[in-house]
PDB file of N, CA and C in Angstrom:
ATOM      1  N   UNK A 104      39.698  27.457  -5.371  1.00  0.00           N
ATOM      2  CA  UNK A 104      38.738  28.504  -5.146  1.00  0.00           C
ATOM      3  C   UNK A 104      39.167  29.777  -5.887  1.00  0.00           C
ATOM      4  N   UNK A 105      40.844  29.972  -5.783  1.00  0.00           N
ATOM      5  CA  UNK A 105      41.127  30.986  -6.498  1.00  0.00           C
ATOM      6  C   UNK A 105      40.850  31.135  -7.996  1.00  0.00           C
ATOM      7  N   UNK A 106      40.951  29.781  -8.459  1.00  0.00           N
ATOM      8  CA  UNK A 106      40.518  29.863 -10.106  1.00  0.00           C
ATOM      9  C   UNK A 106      39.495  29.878 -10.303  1.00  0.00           C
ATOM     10  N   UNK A 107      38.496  29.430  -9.629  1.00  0.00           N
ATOM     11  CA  UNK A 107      37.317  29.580 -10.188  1.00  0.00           C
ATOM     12  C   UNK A 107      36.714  31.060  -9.790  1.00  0.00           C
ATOM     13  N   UNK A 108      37.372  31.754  -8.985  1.00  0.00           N
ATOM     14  CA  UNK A 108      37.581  33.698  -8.814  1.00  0.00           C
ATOM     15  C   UNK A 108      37.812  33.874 -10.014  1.00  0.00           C
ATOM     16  N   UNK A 109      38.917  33.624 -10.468  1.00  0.00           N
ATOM     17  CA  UNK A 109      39.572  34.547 -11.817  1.00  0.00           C
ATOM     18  C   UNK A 109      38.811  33.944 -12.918  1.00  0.00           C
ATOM     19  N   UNK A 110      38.153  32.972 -12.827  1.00  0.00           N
ATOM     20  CA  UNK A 110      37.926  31.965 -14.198  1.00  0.00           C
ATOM     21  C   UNK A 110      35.733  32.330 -14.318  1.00  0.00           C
ATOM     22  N   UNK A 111      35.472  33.232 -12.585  1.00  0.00           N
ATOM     23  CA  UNK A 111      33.820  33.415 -12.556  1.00  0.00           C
ATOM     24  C   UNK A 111      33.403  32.268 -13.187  1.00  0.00           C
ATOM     25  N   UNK A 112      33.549  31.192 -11.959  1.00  0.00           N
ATOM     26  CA  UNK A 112      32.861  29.930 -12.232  1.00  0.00           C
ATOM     27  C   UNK A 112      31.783  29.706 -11.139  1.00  0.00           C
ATOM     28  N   UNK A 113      30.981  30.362 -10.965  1.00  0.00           N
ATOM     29  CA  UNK A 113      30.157  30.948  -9.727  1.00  0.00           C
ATOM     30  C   UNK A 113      29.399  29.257  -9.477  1.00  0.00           C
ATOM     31  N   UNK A 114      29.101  28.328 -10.026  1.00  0.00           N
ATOM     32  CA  UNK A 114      28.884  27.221  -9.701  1.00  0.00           C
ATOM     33  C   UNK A 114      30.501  25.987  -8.630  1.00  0.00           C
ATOM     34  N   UNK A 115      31.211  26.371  -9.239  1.00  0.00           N
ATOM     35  CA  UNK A 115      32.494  25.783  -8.600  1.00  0.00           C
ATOM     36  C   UNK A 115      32.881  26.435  -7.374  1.00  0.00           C
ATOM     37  N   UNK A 116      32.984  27.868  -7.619  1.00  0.00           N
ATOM     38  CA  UNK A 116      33.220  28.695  -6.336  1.00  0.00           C
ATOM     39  C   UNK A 116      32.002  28.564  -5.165  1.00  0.00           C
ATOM     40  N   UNK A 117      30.854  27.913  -5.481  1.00  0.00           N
ATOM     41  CA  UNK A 117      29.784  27.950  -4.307  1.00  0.00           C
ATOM     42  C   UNK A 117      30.483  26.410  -3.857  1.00  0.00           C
ATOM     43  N   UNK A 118      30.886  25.700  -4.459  1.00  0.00           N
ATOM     44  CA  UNK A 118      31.240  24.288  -4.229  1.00  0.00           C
ATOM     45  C   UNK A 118      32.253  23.978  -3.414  1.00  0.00           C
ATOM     46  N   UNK A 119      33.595  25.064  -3.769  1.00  0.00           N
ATOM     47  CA  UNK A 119      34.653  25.258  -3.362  1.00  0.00           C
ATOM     48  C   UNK A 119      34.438  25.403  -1.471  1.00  0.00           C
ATOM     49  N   UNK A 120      33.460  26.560  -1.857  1.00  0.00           N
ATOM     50  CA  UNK A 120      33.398  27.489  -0.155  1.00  0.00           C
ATOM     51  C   UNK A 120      32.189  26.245   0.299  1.00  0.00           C
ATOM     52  N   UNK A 121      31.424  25.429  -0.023  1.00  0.00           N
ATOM     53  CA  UNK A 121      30.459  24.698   0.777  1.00  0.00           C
ATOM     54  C   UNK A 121      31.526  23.438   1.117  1.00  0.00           C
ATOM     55  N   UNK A 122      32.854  22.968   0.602  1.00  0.00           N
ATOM     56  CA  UNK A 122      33.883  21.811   1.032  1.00  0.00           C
ATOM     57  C   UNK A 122      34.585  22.627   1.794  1.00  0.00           C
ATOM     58  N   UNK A 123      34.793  23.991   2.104  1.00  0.00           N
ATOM     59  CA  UNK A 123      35.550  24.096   3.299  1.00  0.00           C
ATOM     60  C   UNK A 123      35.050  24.274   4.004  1.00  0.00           C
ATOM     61  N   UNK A 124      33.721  25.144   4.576  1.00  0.00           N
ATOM     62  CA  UNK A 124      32.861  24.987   5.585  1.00  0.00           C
ATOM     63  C   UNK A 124      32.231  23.577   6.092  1.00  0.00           C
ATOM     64  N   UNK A 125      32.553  22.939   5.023  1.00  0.00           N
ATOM     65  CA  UNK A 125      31.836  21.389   5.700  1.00  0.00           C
ATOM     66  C   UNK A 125      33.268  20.908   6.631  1.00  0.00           C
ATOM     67  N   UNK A 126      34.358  20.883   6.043  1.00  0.00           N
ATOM     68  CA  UNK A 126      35.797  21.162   7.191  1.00  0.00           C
ATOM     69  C   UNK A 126      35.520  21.750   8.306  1.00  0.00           C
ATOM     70  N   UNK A 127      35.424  22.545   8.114  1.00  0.00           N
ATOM     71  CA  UNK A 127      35.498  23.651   9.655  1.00  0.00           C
ATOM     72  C   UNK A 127      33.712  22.731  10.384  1.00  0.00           C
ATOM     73  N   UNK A 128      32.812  22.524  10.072  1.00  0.00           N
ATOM     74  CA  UNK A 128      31.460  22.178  10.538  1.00  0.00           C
ATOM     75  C   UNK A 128      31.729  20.784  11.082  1.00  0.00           C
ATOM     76  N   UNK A 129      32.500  20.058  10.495  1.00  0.00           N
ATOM     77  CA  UNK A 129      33.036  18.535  10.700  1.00  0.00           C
ATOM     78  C   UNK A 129      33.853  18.162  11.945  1.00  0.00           C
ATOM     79  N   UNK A 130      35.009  19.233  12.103  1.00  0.00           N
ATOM     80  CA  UNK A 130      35.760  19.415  13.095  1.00  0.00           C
ATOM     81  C   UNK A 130      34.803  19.206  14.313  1.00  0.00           C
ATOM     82  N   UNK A 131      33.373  20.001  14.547  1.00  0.00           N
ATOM     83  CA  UNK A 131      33.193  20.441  15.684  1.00  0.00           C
ATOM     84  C   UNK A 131      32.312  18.872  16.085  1.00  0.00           C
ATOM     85  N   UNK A 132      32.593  17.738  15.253  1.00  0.00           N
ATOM     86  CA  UNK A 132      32.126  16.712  15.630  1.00  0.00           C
ATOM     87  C   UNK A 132      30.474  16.998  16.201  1.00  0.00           C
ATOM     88  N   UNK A 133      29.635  17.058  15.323  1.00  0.00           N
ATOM     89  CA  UNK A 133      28.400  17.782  15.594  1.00  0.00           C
ATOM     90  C   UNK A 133      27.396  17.250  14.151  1.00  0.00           C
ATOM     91  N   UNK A 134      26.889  16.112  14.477  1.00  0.00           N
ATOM     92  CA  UNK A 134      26.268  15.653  13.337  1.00  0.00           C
ATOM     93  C   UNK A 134      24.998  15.980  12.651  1.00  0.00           C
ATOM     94  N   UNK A 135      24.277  16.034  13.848  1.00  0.00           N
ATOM     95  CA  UNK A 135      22.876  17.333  13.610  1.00  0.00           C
ATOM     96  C   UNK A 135      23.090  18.628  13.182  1.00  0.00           C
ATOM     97  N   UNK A 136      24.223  19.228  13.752  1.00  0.00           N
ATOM     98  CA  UNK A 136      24.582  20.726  13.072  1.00  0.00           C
ATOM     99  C   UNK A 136      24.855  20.220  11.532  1.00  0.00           C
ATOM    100  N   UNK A 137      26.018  19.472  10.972  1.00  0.00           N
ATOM    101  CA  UNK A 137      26.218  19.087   9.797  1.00  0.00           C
ATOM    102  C   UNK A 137      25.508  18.759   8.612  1.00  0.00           C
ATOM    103  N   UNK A 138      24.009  17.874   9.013  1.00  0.00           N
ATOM    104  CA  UNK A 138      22.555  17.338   8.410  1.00  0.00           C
ATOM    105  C   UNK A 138      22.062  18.681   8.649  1.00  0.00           C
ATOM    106  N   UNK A 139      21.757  19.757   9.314  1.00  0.00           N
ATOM    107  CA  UNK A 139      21.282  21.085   9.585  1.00  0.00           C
ATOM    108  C   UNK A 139      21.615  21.850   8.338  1.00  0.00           C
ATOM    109  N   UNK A 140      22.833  22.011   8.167  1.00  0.00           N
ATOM    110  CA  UNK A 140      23.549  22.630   7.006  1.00  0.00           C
ATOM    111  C   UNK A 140      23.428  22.351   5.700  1.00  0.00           C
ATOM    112  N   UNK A 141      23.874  21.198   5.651  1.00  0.00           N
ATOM    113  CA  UNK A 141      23.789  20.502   4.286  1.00  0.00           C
ATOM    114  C   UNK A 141      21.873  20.340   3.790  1.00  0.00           C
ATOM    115  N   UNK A 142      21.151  20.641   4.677  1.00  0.00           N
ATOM    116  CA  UNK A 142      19.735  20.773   4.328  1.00  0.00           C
ATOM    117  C   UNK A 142      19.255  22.154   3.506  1.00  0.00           C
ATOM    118  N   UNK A 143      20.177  22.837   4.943  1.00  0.00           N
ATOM    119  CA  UNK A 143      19.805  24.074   4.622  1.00  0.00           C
ATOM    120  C   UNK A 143      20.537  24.718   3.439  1.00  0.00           C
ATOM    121  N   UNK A 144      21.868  23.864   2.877  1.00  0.00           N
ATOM    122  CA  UNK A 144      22.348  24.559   1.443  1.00  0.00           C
ATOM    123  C   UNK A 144      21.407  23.840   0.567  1.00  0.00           C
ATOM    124  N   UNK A 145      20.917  22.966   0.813  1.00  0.00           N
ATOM    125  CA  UNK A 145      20.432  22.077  -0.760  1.00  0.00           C
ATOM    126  C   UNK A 145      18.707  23.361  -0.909  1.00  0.00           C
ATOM    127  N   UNK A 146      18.265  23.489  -0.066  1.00  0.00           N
ATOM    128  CA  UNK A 146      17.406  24.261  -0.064  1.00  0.00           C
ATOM    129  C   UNK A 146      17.330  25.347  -0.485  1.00  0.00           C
ATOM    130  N   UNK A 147      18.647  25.907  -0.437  1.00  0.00           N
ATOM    131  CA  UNK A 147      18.866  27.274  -0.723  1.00  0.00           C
ATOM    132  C   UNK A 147      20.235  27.463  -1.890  1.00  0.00           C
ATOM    133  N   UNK A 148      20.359  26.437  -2.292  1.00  0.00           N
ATOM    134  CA  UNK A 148      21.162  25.969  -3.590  1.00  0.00           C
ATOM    135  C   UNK A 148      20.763  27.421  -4.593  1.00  0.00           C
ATOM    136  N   UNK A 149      19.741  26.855  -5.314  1.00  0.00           N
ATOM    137  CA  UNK A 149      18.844  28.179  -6.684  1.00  0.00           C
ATOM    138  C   UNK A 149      19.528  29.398  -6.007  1.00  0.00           C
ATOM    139  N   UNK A 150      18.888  29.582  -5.065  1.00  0.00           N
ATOM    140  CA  UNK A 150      18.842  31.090  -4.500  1.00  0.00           C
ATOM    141  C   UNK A 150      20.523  31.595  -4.727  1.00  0.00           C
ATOM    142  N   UNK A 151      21.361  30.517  -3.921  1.00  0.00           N
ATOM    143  CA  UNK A 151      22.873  30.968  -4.148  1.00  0.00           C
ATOM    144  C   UNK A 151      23.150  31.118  -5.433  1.00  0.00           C
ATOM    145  N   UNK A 152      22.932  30.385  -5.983  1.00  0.00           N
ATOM    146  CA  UNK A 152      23.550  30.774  -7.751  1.00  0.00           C
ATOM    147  C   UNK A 152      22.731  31.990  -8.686  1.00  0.00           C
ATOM    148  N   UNK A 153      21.676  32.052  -8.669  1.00  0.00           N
ATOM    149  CA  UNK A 153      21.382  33.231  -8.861  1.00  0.00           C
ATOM    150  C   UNK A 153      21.580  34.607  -8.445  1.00  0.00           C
ATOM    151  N   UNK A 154      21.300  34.186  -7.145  1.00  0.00           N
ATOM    152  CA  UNK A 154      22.402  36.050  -6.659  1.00  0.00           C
ATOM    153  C   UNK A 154      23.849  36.185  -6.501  1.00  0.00           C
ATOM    154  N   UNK A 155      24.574  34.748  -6.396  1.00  0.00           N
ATOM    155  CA  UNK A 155      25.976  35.334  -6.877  1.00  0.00           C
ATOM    156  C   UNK A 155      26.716  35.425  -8.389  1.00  0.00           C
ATOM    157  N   UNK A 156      25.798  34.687  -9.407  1.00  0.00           N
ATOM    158  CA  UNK A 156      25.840  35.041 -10.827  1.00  0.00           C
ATOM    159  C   UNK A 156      25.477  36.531 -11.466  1.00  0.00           C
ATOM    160  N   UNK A 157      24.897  37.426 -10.550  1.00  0.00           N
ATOM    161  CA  UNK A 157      24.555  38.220 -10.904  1.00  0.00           C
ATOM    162  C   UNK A 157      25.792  39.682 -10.288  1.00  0.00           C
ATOM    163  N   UNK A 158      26.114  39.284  -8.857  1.00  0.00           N
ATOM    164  CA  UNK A 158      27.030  39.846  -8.284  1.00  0.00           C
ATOM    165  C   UNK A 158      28.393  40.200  -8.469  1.00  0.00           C
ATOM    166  N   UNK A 159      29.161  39.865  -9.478  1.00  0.00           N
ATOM    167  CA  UNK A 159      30.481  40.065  -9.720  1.00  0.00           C
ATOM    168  C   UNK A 159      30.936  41.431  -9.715  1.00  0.00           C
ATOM    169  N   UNK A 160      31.876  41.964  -9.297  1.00  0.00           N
ATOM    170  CA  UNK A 160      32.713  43.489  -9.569  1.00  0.00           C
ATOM    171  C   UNK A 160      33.825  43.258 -10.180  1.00  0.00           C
ATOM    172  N   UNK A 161      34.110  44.348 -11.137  1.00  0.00           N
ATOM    173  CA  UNK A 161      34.728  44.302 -11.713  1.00  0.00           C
ATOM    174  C   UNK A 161      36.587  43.916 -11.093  1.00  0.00           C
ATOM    175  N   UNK A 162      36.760  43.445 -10.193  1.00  0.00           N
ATOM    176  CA  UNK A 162      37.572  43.639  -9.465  1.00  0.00           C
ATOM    177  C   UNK A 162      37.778  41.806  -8.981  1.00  0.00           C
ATOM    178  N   UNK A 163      36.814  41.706  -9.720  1.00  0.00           N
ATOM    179  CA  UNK A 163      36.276  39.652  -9.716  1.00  0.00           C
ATOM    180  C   UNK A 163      36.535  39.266  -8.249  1.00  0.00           C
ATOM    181  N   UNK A 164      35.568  40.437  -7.002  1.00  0.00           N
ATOM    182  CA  UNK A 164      35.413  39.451  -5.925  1.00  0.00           C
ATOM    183  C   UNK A 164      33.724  39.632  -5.443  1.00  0.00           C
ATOM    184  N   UNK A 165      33.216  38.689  -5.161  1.00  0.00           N
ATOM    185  CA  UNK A 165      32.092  38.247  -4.598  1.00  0.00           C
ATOM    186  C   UNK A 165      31.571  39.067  -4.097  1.00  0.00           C
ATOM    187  N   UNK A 166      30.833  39.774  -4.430  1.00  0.00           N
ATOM    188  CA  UNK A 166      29.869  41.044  -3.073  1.00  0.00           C
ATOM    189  C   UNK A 166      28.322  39.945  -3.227  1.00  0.00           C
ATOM    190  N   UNK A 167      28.125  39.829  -1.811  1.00  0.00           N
ATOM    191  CA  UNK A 167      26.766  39.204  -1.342  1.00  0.00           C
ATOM    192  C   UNK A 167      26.143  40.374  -0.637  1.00  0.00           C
ATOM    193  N   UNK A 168      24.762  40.268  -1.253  1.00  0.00           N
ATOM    194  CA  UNK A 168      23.944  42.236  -0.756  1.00  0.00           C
ATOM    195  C   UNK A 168      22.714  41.252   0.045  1.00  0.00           C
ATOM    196  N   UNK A 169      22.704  41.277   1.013  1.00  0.00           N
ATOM    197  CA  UNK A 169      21.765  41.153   1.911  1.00  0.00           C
ATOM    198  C   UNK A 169      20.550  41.796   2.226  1.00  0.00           C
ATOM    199  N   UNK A 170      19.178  41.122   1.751  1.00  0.00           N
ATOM    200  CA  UNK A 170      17.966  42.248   1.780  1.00  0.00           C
ATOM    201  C   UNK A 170      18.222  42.854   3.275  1.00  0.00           C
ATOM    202  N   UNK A 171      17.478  44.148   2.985  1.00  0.00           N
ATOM    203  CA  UNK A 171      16.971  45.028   4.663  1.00  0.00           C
ATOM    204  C   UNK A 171      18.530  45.461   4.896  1.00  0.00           C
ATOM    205  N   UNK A 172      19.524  45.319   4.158  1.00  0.00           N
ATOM    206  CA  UNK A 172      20.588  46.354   4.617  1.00  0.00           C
ATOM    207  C   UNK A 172      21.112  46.900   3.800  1.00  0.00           C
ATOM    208  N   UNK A 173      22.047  48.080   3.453  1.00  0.00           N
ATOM    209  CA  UNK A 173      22.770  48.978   2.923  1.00  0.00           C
ATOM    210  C   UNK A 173      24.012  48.288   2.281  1.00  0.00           C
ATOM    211  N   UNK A 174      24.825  48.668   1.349  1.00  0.00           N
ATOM    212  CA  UNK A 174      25.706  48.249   0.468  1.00  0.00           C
ATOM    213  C   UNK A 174      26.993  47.586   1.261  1.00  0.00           C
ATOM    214  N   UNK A 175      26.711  48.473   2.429  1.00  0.00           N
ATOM    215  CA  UNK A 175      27.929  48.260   3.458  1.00  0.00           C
ATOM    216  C   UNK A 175      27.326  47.261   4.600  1.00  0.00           C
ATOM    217  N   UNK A 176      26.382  46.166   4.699  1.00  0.00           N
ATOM    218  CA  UNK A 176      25.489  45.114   5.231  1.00  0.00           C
ATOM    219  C   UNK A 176      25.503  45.978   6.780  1.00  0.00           C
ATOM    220  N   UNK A 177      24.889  47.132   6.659  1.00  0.00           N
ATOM    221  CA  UNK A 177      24.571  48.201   7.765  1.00  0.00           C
ATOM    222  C   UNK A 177      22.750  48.210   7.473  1.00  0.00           C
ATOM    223  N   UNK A 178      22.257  48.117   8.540  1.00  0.00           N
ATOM    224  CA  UNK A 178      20.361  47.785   8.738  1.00  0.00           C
ATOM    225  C   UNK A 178      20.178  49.370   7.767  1.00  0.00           C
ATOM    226  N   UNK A 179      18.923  49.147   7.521  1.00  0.00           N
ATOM    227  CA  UNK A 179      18.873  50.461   6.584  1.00  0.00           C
ATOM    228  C   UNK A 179      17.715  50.979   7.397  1.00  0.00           C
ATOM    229  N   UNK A 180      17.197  52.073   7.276  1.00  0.00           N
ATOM    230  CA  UNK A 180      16.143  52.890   8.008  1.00  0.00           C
ATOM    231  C   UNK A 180      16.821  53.512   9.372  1.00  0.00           C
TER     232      UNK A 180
END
């Protein structure tokens, strides 16, 4: 995960973090939650790679900006 940080391989690094959350999701022995997930990434696959291809700081870590909130993921209005 770390190389593909330093290396902005924003396709590997979504890959990286979706095999350890499937770890931690697996553990809880929960098979509907697991088919839940894995639906809900394939669905929302595009969407991830486009807004974290676009997201990099110069500092090469991941900022994810969440509509309807502030830079600091604080509700805005």
């Amino acid at each position: 995960m770390r190389a593909a940080i330093a290396e902005r391989r924003v396709v590997a690094l979504l890959d990286h973090d979706e095999a350890l959350l499937t770890i931690l999701y697996e553990a809880a022995a929960n098979s509907v939650l697991i088919d839940s997930i894995r639906t809900l990434w394939q669905h929302c696959r595009a969407y991830k790679l486009v807004g974290a291809q676009g997201t990099w700081t110069p500092r090469e870590t991941l900022v994810v900006e969440v509509p309807g909130t502030s830079r600091r993921g604080r509700p805005q209005g």
